[in-house]
CSV table of C-alpha atoms in Angstrom, one decimal:
chain,number,residue,atom,x,y,z
A,68,ILE,CA,-10.7,4.3,2.9
A,69,GLY,CA,-8.4,1.7,1.3
A,70,VAL,CA,-7.9,3.8,-1.8
A,71,ILE,CA,-7.1,7.0,0.1
A,72,ALA,CA,-4.7,5.2,2.4
A,73,GLY,CA,-3.1,3.4,-0.4
A,74,ILE,CA,-2.6,6.5,-2.5
A,75,ILE,CA,-1.1,8.4,0.5
A,76,GLY,CA,1.2,5.5,1.3
A,77,VAL,CA,2.4,5.0,-2.2
A,78,GLY,CA,2.9,8.7,-2.7
A,79,PHE,CA,5.0,9.1,0.4
A,80,GLY,CA,6.8,5.8,-0.2
A,81,THR,CA,7.6,6.7,-3.8
A,82,LEU,CA,9.0,10.1,-2.8
A,83,LEU,CA,11.1,8.5,0.0
A,84,GLY,CA,12.3,5.5,-2.0
A,85,PHE,CA,13.1,7.5,-5.1
A,86,SER,CA,15.1,10.2,-3.4
A,87,SER,CA,16.9,7.7,-1.2
A,88,ALA,CA,18.1,5.6,-4.1
A,89,PHE,CA,18.8,8.5,-6.5
A,90,PHE,CA,20.8,10.7,-4.1
A,91,GLY,CA,22.3,7.9,-1.9
A,92,GLY,CA,24.7,8.8,0.9
A,93,TRP,CA,23.8,9.0,4.6
A,94,TYR,CA,20.2,9.8,3.7
A,95,ASP,CA,19.8,6.4,1.9
A,96,VAL,CA,21.4,4.6,4.9
A,97,ILE,CA,18.8,6.2,7.3
A,98,VAL,CA,15.8,5.5,5.0
A,99,ARG,CA,16.9,1.9,4.4
A,100,TRP,CA,17.5,1.3,8.2
A,101,LEU,CA,14.1,2.9,9.1
A,102,VAL,CA,12.2,0.8,6.5
A,103,ASP,CA,14.0,-2.5,7.5
A,104,VAL,CA,13.2,-1.8,11.2
A,105,LEU,CA,9.5,-0.9,10.7
A,106,LEU,CA,8.9,-3.8,8.3
A,107,THR,CA,9.8,-6.2,11.2
A,108,VAL,CA,6.8,-5.0,13.2
A,109,PRO,CA,3.4,-6.3,12.1
A,110,GLY,CA,1.5,-3.4,10.6
A,111,LEU,CA,-1.9,-4.6,12.0
A,112,LEU,CA,-0.4,-4.5,15.5
A,113,ILE,CA,0.7,-0.9,15.0
A,114,LEU,CA,-2.7,0.0,13.8
A,115,ILE,CA,-4.5,-1.7,16.7
A,116,VAL,CA,-2.3,0.2,19.2
A,117,ILE,CA,-2.9,3.5,17.5
A,118,ALA,CA,-6.7,2.9,17.0
A,119,SER,CA,-7.2,1.7,20.5
A,120,SER,CA,-5.6,4.9,21.9
A,121,MET,CA,-8.0,7.1,20.0
A,122,ASP,CA,-11.5,8.3,21.0
A,123,THR,CA,-14.0,6.1,19.1
A,124,LYS,CA,-16.5,9.0,18.7
A,125,SER,CA,-13.9,11.3,17.0
A,126,PHE,CA,-12.4,8.5,15.0
A,127,THR,CA,-13.8,9.3,11.5
A,128,LEU,CA,-13.3,7.5,8.3
A,129,THR,CA,-10.8,10.2,7.2
A,130,ARG,CA,-8.8,9.8,10.3
A,131,MET,CA,-8.9,6.0,10.0
A,132,ALA,CA,-7.5,6.3,6.4
A,133,LEU,CA,-4.7,8.5,7.7
A,134,VAL,CA,-3.9,6.1,10.4
A,135,ILE,CA,-3.8,3.2,7.9
A,136,ALA,CA,-1.6,5.2,5.6
A,137,LEU,CA,1.0,5.3,8.4
A,138,THR,CA,1.8,1.7,7.7
A,139,ALA,CA,1.2,1.7,3.9
A,140,TRP,CA,4.5,3.5,2.8
A,141,MET,CA,7.2,1.0,3.9
A,142,GLY,CA,6.5,-1.6,1.2
A,143,PRO,CA,6.4,0.9,-1.7
A,144,THR,CA,9.5,2.6,-0.4
A,145,ARG,CA,11.5,-0.6,-0.5
A,146,VAL,CA,10.2,-1.6,-4.0
A,147,ILE,CA,10.8,1.8,-5.6
A,148,ARG,CA,14.2,2.2,-4.0
A,149,SER,CA,15.3,-1.2,-5.4
A,150,GLN,CA,14.0,-0.4,-8.9
A,151,VAL,CA,15.7,3.0,-9.0
A,152,LEU,CA,19.0,1.6,-7.8
A,153,SER,CA,18.8,-0.9,-10.7
A,154,MET,CA,17.7,1.7,-13.3
A,155,LYS,CA,20.5,4.1,-12.2
A,156,GLU,CA,23.1,1.6,-13.6
A,157,ASN,CA,21.4,1.2,-17.0
A,158,PRO,CA,23.4,2.5,-20.0
A,159,TYR,CA,20.7,5.0,-21.1
A,160,VAL,CA,21.0,6.8,-17.7
A,161,MET,CA,24.8,6.9,-17.9
A,162,MET,CA,24.5,8.2,-21.5
A,163,ALA,CA,22.1,10.9,-20.3
A,164,ARG,CA,24.6,12.0,-17.7
A,165,LEU,CA,27.5,12.1,-20.2
A,166,ASN,CA,25.3,14.3,-22.4
A,167,GLY,CA,25.0,16.8,-19.6
A,168,MET,CA,21.3,16.1,-18.7
A,169,SER,CA,20.4,17.4,-15.3
A,170,ASN,CA,19.3,15.3,-12.4
A,171,TRP,CA,15.7,16.5,-12.8
A,172,GLY,CA,15.8,15.7,-16.5
A,173,ILE,CA,17.1,12.1,-15.8
A,174,ILE,CA,14.3,11.7,-13.2
A,175,PHE,CA,11.4,12.8,-15.3
A,176,ARG,CA,12.6,11.7,-18.8
A,177,GLU,CA,14.5,8.5,-18.1
A,178,LEU,CA,13.4,7.0,-14.8
A,179,MET,CA,9.8,8.0,-14.1
A,180,PRO,CA,8.3,6.6,-17.4
A,181,ASN,CA,10.0,3.2,-16.7
A,182,LEU,CA,8.8,3.2,-13.1
A,183,LEU,CA,5.1,3.6,-13.9
A,184,PRO,CA,4.2,-0.1,-14.0
A,185,TYR,CA,6.0,-0.6,-10.7
A,186,LEU,CA,4.1,2.3,-9.2
A,187,GLY,CA,0.9,0.8,-10.4
A,188,ALA,CA,1.7,-2.6,-8.8
A,189,SER,CA,2.8,-0.9,-5.6
A,190,LEU,CA,-0.5,1.1,-5.5
A,191,VAL,CA,-2.6,-2.1,-6.0
A,192,GLY,CA,-0.6,-3.8,-3.2
A,193,SER,CA,-1.0,-0.9,-0.8
A,194,VAL,CA,-4.7,-0.6,-1.6
A,195,THR,CA,-5.1,-4.3,-0.9
A,196,GLY,CA,-3.4,-4.0,2.4
A,197,ALA,CA,-5.2,-0.9,3.3
A,198,ILE,CA,-8.6,-2.5,2.5
A,199,PHE,CA,-7.7,-5.4,4.8
A,200,ALA,CA,-6.8,-3.0,7.6
A,201,SER,CA,-9.9,-0.9,7.0
A,202,VAL,CA,-12.0,-4.0,7.4
A,203,GLY,CA,-10.1,-5.5,10.2
A,204,LEU,CA,-10.1,-2.5,12.5
A,205,PRO,CA,-13.9,-2.0,12.6
A,206,ALA,CA,-14.4,-5.7,12.8
A,207,LEU,CA,-12.4,-5.6,16.0
A,208,GLY,CA,-14.5,-2.7,17.3
A,209,LEU,CA,-11.7,-0.2,16.8
A,210,GLY,CA,-13.0,2.0,14.0
A,211,PRO,CA,-16.0,4.3,13.5
A,212,LEU,CA,-18.8,1.9,14.2
A,213,ARG,CA,-21.6,4.2,13.1
A,214,GLU,CA,-20.4,4.3,9.5
A,215,PRO,CA,-21.9,1.8,7.0
A,216,THR,CA,-18.7,-0.1,6.0
A,217,ILE,CA,-17.9,-3.8,5.5
A,218,GLY,CA,-15.9,-4.0,8.7
A,219,VAL,CA,-18.7,-2.5,10.7
A,220,THR,CA,-21.2,-5.0,9.1
A,221,ILE,CA,-18.9,-7.8,10.2
A,222,TYR,CA,-18.5,-6.3,13.7
A,223,TRP,CA,-22.3,-6.1,14.3
A,224,ALA,CA,-22.9,-9.5,12.8
A,225,MET,CA,-20.5,-11.0,15.3
A,226,ASN,CA,-21.7,-8.8,18.1
A,227,GLN,CA,-25.3,-10.0,17.5
A,228,ASN,CA,-24.2,-13.7,17.3
A,229,ALA,CA,-25.3,-14.1,13.7
A,230,LEU,CA,-24.0,-17.6,13.3
A,231,LEU,CA,-25.5,-18.9,16.6
A,232,ARG,CA,-28.8,-17.4,15.5
A,233,GLU,CA,-28.4,-19.1,12.1
A,234,LEU,CA,-28.3,-15.7,10.3
A,235,TRP,CA,-25.3,-16.8,8.3
A,236,TRP,CA,-26.0,-14.4,5.5
A,237,TRP,CA,-25.2,-11.4,7.7
A,238,LEU,CA,-21.6,-12.5,7.5
A,239,MET,CA,-21.7,-14.2,4.1
A,240,VAL,CA,-22.5,-11.0,2.1
A,241,PRO,CA,-19.6,-8.9,3.3
A,242,ILE,CA,-17.2,-11.9,3.1
A,243,VAL,CA,-18.2,-12.5,-0.5
A,244,ILE,CA,-17.7,-8.8,-1.3
A,245,ILE,CA,-14.2,-8.9,0.3
A,246,ILE,CA,-13.2,-12.0,-1.7
A,247,LEU,CA,-14.4,-10.5,-5.0
A,248,MET,CA,-12.4,-7.3,-4.3
A,249,PHE,CA,-9.2,-9.2,-3.5
A,250,VAL,CA,-9.6,-11.4,-6.6
A,251,MET,CA,-10.1,-8.3,-8.7
A,252,LEU,CA,-7.0,-6.5,-7.1
A,253,PHE,CA,-4.9,-9.7,-7.5
A,254,MET,CA,-5.8,-9.9,-11.3
A,255,ILE,CA,-4.9,-6.2,-11.7
A,256,SER,CA,-1.6,-6.7,-9.8
A,257,ALA,CA,-0.7,-9.8,-11.9
A,258,GLY,CA,-1.4,-7.8,-15.1
A,259,LEU,CA,0.8,-4.9,-14.0
A,260,ASP,CA,3.6,-7.3,-12.9
A,261,GLU,CA,3.4,-8.9,-16.3
A,262,LEU,CA,3.7,-5.5,-17.9
A,263,ALA,CA,6.6,-4.5,-15.7
A,264,ASN,CA,8.6,-7.7,-15.9
A,265,PRO,CA,9.3,-9.0,-19.4
A,266,ARG,CA,10.4,-12.4,-18.1
A,267,VAL,CA,6.8,-13.2,-17.0
A,268,ARG,CA,5.1,-12.0,-20.1
A,269,ARG,CA,3.2,-14.6,-21.9
A,270,ALA,CA,4.4,-15.6,-25.3
A,271,GLU,CA,2.3,-14.0,-28.0
């Protein structure tokens, strides 16, 4: 669920942020305003409102991934937009324009290769947030409760008073799995950030 929602969010956010920064104008103003407004609203609150308004029986894992993706695109949009705005002013882009290279040529030959590390970092960040949401919604009883997911496991453990019954391992196992996943994703994100930002690279 987290991977699907993260990929959808990063894909849409990349398209929106890239086009906004590259073409500019009123379109960029609208996208920037929309992202700034939506980022002020807690994403989990939006997901809770949407999920609580849906029928639990028809709320499948696929639909939950799509719902989570609704809040997974704002961050990547802002990151990609800022990077493209910075790259547009680089000498190699200006030289490509002077040499008569088309906009599509500049996008795919000059900008996209340099954006790949940032896209990877944005994907990891979006997947991390989507995993948190995909665990949080079922744990609150707002997801598909018949599917064997970590969030559902936590929900039923709390529903059955696992801690009061001294069945602590019902909660310990999913919590340990979540911690391991977040540590792994953090290490991947740190590696991608080190690759994308020369200033944080370790001295060889």
